[in-house]
Short mmCIF file of C-alpha atoms and ligand atoms in Angstrom, two decimals:
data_model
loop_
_atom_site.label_atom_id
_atom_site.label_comp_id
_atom_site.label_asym_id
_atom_site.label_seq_id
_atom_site.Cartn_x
_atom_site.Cartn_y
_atom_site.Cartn_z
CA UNK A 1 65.60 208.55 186.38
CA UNK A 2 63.98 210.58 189.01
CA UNK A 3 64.22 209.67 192.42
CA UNK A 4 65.50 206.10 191.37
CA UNK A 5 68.74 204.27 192.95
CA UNK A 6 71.64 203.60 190.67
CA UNK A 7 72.60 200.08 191.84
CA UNK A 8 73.93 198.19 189.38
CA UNK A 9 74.67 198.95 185.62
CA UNK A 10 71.97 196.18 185.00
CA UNK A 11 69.14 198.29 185.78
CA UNK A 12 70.18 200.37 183.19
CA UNK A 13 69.34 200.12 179.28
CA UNK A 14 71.31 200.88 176.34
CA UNK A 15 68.97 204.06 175.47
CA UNK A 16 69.68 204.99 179.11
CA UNK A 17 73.55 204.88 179.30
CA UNK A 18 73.47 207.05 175.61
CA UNK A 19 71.23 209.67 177.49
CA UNK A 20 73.76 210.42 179.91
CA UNK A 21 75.99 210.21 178.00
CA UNK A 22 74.87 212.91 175.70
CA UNK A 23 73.53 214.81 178.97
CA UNK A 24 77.37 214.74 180.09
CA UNK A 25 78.89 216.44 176.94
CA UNK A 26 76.33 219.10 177.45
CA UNK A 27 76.96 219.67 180.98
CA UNK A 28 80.66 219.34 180.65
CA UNK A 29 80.65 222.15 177.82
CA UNK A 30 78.61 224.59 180.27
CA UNK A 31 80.47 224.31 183.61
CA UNK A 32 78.55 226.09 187.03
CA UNK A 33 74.83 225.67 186.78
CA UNK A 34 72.25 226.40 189.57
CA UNK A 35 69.87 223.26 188.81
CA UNK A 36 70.77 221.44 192.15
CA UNK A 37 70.01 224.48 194.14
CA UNK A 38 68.69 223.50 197.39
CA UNK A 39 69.88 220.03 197.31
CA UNK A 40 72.33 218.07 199.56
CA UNK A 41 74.21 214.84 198.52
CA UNK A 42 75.27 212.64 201.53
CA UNK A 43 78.78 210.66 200.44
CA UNK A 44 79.05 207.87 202.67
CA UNK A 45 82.21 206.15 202.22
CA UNK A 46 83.83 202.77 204.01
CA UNK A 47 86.89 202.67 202.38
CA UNK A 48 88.91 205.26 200.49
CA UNK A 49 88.54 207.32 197.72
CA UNK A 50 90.15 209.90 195.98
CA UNK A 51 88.23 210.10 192.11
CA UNK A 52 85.05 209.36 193.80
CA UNK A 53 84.70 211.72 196.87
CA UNK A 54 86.20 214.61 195.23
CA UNK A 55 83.91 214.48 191.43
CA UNK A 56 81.02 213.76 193.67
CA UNK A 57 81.45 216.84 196.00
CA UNK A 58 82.82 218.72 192.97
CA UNK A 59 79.92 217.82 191.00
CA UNK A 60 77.16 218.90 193.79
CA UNK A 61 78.76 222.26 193.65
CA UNK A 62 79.04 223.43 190.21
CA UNK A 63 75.75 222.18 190.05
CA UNK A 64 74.44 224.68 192.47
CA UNK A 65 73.96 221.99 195.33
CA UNK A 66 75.79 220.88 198.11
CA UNK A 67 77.50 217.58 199.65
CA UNK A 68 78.44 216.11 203.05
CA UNK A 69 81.51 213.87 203.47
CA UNK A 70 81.06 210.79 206.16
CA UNK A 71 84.17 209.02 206.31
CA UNK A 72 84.44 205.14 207.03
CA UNK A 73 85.36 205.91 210.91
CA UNK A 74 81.99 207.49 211.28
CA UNK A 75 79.76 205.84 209.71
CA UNK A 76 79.82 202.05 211.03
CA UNK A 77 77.41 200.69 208.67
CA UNK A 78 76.25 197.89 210.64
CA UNK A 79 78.39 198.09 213.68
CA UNK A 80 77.70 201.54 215.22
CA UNK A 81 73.98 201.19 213.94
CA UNK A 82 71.80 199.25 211.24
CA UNK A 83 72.48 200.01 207.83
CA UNK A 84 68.24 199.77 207.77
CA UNK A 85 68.72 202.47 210.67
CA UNK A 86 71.75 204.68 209.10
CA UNK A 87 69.47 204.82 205.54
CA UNK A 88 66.32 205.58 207.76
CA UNK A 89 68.10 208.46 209.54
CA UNK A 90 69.63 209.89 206.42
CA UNK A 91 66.53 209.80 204.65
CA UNK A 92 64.96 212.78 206.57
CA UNK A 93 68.23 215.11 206.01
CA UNK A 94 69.60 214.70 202.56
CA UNK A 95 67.73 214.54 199.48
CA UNK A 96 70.26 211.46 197.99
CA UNK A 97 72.98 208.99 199.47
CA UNK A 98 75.93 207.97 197.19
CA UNK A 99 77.33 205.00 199.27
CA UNK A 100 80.99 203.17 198.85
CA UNK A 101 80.56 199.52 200.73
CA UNK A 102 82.39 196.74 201.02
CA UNK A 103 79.26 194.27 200.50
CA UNK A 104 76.82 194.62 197.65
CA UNK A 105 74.30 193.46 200.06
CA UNK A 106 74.88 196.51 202.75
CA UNK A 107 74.18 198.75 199.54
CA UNK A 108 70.65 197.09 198.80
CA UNK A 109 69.65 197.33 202.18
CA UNK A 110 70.49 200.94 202.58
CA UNK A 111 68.59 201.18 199.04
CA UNK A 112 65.40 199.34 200.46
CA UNK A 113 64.97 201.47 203.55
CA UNK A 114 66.27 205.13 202.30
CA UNK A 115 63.21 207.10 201.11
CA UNK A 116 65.68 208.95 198.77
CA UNK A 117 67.58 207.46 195.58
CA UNK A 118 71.01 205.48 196.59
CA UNK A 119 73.93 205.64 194.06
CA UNK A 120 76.54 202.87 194.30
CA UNK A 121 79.65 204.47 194.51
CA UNK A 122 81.44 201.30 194.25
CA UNK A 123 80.89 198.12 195.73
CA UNK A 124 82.66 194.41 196.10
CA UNK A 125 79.92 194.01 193.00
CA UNK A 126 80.02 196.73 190.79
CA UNK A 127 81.20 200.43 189.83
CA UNK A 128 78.77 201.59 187.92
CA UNK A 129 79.61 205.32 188.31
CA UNK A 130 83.16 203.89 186.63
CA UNK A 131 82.23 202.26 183.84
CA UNK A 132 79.12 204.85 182.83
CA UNK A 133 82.24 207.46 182.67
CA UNK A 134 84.54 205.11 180.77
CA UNK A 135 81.89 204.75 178.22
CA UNK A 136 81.77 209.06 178.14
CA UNK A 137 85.89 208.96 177.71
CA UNK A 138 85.42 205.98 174.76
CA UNK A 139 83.42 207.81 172.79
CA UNK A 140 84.92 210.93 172.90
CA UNK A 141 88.25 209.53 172.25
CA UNK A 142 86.39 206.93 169.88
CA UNK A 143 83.50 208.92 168.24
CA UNK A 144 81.41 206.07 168.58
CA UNK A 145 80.63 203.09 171.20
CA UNK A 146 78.71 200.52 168.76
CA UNK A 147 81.65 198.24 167.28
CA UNK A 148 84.89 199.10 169.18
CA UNK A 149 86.38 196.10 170.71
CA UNK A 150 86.93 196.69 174.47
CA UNK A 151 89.74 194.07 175.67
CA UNK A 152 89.86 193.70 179.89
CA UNK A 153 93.02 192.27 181.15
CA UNK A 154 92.76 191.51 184.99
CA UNK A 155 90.81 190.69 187.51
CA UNK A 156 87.22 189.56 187.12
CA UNK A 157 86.37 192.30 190.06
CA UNK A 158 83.28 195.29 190.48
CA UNK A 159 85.22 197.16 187.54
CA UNK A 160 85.12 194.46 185.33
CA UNK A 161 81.32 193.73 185.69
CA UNK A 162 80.17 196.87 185.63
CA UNK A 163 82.18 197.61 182.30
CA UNK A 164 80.84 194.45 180.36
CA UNK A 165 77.35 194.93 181.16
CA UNK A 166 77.57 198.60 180.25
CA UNK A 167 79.54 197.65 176.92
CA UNK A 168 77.37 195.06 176.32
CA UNK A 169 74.56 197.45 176.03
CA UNK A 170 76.09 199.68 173.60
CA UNK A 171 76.74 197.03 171.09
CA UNK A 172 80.40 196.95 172.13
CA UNK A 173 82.60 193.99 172.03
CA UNK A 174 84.00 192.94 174.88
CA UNK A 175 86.81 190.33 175.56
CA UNK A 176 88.16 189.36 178.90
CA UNK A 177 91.19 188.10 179.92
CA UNK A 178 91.49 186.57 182.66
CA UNK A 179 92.71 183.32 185.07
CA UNK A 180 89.67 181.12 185.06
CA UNK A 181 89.58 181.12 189.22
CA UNK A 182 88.93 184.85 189.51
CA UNK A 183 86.35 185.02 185.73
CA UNK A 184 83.37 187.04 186.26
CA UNK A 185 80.66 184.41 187.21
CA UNK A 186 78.05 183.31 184.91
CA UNK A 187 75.50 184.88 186.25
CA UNK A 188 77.02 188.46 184.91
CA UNK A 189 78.74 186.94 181.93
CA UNK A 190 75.09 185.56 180.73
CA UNK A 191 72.90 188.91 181.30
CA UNK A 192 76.36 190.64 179.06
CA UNK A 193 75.55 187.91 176.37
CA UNK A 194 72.00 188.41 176.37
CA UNK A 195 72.28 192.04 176.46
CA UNK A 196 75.21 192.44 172.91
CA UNK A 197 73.29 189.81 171.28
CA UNK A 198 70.26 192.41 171.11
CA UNK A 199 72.56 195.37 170.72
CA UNK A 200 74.72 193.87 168.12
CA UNK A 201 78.35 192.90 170.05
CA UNK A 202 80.05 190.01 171.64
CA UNK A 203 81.35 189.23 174.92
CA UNK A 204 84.25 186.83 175.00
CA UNK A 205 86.55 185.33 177.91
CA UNK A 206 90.01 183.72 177.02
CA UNK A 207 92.98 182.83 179.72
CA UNK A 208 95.30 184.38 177.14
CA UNK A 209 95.72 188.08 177.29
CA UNK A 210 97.43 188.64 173.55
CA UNK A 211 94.23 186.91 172.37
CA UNK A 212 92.06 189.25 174.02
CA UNK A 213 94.22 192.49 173.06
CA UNK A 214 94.95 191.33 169.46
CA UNK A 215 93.15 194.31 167.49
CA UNK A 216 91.37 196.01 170.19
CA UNK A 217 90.62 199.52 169.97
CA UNK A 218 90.86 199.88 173.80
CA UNK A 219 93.11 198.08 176.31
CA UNK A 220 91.75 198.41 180.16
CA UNK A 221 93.14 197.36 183.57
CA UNK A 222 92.12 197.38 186.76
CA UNK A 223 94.23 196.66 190.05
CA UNK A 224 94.86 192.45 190.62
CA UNK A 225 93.97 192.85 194.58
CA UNK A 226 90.86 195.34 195.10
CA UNK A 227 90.34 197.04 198.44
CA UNK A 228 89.45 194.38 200.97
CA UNK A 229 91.58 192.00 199.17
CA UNK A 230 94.93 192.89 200.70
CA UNK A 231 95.78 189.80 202.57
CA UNK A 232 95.58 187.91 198.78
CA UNK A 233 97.88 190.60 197.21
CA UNK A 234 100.99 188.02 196.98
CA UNK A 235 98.85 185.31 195.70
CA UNK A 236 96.92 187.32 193.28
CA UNK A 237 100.27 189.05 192.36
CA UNK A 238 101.55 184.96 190.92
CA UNK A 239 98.06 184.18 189.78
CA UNK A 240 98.12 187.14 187.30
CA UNK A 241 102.08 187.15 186.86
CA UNK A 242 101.19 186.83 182.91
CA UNK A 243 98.54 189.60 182.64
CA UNK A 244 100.82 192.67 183.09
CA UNK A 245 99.71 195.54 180.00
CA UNK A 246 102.80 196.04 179.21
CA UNK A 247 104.42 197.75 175.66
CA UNK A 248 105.01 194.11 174.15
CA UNK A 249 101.15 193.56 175.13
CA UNK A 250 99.87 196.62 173.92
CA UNK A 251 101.82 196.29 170.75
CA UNK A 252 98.90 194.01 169.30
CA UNK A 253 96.09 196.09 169.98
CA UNK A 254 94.93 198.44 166.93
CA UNK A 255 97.44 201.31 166.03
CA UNK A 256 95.10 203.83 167.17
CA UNK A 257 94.54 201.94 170.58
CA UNK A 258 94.40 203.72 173.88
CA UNK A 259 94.88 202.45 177.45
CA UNK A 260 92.65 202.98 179.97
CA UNK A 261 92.72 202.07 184.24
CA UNK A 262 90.16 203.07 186.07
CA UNK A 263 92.93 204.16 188.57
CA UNK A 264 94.69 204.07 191.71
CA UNK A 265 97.35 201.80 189.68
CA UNK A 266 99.46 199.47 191.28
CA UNK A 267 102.62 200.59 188.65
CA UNK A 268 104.91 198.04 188.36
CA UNK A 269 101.88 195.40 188.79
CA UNK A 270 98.86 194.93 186.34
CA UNK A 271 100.27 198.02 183.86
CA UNK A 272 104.36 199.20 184.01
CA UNK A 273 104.96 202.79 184.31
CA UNK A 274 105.46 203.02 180.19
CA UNK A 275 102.10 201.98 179.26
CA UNK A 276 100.47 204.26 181.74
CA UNK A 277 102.87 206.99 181.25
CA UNK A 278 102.78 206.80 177.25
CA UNK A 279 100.87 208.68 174.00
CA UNK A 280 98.24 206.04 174.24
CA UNK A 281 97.07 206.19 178.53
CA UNK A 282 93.99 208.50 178.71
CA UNK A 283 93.87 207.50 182.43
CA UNK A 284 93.89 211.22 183.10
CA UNK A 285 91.21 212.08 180.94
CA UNK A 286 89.05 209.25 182.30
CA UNK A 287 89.80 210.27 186.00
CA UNK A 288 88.37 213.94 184.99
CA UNK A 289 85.08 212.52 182.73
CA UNK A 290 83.78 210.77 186.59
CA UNK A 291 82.95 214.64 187.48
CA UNK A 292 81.03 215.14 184.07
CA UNK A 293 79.37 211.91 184.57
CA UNK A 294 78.36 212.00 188.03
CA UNK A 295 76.90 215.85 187.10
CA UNK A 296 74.44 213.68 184.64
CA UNK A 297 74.10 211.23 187.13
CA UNK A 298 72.71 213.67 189.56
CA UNK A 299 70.82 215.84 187.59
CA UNK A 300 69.07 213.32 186.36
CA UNK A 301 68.50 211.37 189.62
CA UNK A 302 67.55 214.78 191.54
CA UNK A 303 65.35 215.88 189.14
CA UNK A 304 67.45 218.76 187.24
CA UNK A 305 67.27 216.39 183.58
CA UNK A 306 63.89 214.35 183.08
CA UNK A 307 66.18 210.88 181.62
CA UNK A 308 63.49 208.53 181.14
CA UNK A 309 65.17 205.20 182.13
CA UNK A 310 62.72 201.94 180.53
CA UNK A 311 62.72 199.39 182.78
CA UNK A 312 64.51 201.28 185.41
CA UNK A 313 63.79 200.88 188.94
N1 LIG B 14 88.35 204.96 190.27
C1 LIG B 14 87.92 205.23 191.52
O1 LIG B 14 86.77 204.95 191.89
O2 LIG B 14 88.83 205.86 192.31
P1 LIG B 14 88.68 206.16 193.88
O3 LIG B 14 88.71 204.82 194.58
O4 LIG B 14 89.83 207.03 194.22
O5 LIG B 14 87.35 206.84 194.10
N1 LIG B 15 88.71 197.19 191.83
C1 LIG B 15 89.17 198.32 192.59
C2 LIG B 15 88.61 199.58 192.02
C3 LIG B 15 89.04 200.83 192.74
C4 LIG B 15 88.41 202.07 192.15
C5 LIG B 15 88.76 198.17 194.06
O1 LIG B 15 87.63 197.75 194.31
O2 LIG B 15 89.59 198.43 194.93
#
């Protein structure tokens, strides 16, 4: 994992994703370490962040290294200067660039001409930093990834993809729920099916959410309008009028179930105060397991942890 970008959770394989995260537990159990000494993590951001920014800078410094905040306003990825310039530039300060865009495509490009690794730190595509960390919070909630049914009630959004392809390595099943005019497209919902029917789950869509949550060991949400998407909030507010997780909703998943949101919620919208607020939410828990993922992340991307990744890269 060396010096490699983290793009998308496709470049990543099910042997991978346990590595980290077994490399997470470890590193969450020891706290402050010195193995990033030396190093300096540029966070380049174009639209907010609060999870992010903060377990990224957090995460530089207990591991011994340090991090450098540039805000939307001054970075102008494409506007002030070429992305191909900005990644040039950045390249000869900062030993690796974890970049928040709002197209997939400004994130390759900044991947293809940095000389150090890029980390998506969300784009309109993916979120793989998200769902690697979900995965952490599952099985330590969970015990276990291989078998749990994962059910997704929203938007077919960078959340969503990232968190089938990841479950789909791990022999999770994972069922969608979702209008058919904002599904994830084929091209992602193929590589998932591909990818569980070598590591033993199934991926499933349905229009009907109590379908998808009927028995599920985990219930997940994401917001109905992501950043970028704020002109479609009313329409996307009607379009998923009947995918609220609600306590009626979550009533059918397993008795054991917990809730998960990748978070900021839009209360009142995709999940009602109750559900996030109640014994089951371990929205908190997940918000806190993106430091002790991103720590894996980076040690193994700036050399602290040798993580061979097969295929990777
Ligand atoms: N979940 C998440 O990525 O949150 P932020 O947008 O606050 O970073
Ligand atoms: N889908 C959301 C995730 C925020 C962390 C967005 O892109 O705004």
């Amino acid at each position: 994992m060396k010096g490699k970008d983290l793009l998308s959770v496709a470049d990543l394989g099910g042997e991978d994703i346990r590595l980290l995260i077994s490399d997470a537990v470890d590193l969450k159990a020891q706290g402050w370490l010195s193995m990033l000494s030396g190093k300096t993590l540029a966070i380049m951001f174009e639209k907010p962040s609060l999870r992010t920014r903060v377990s990224f800078e957090v995460a530089m410094r207990q591991l011994g290294g340090e991090a450098i905040y540039l805000s939307p306003a001054e970075v102008g990825l494409g506007q002030r200067e070429a992305v191909s310039d900005v990644a040039r530039v950045l390249s000869r300060y900062v030993d690796a660039v974890a970049a928040r865009t709002f197209s997939h495509q400004d994130l390759e490009s900044l991947a293809q001409h940095s000389s150090v690794p890029v980390i998506n730190a969300l784009s309109d595509w993916e979120h793989p930093c998200q769902a690697l960390a979900d995965l952490l919070t599952i099985y330590e909630k969970k015990g276990d990834l291989s078998g749990l049914t994962l059910a997704f009630v929203g938007d077919g959004n960078n959340v969503a993809r990232s968190l089938m392809l990841a479950a789909s390595l791990t022999g999770m099943n994972f069922r969608m729920a979702v209008p058919a005019a904002h599904a994830v497209e084929d091209k992602v919902l193929n590589l998932a099916k591909s990818q569980a029917s070598s590591s033993g789950g199934q991926i499933s869509v349905t229009e009907d959410p109590r379908q998808a949550v009927s028995g599920a060991d985990i219930v997940y949400t994401d917001v109905w309008a992501s950043m970028g998407q704020e002109s479609e909030a009313e329409a996307r507010r009607q379009a998923f009028a009947g995918y609220q997780v609600n306590n009626e909703l979550l009533s059918l998943a397993k008795e054991d179930a917990i809730f998960m949101h990748d978070l900021p919620a839009h209360r009142g919208e995709e999940v009602t105060d109750e559900v996030i607020d109640g014994s089951r939410s371990v929205v908190f828990d997940q918000a806190e397991n993106r430091l002790h993922m991103q720590k894996a992340l980076l040690a193994g991307i700036l050399g602290g942890l040798e993580i061979p990744l097969a295929g990777y890269g």
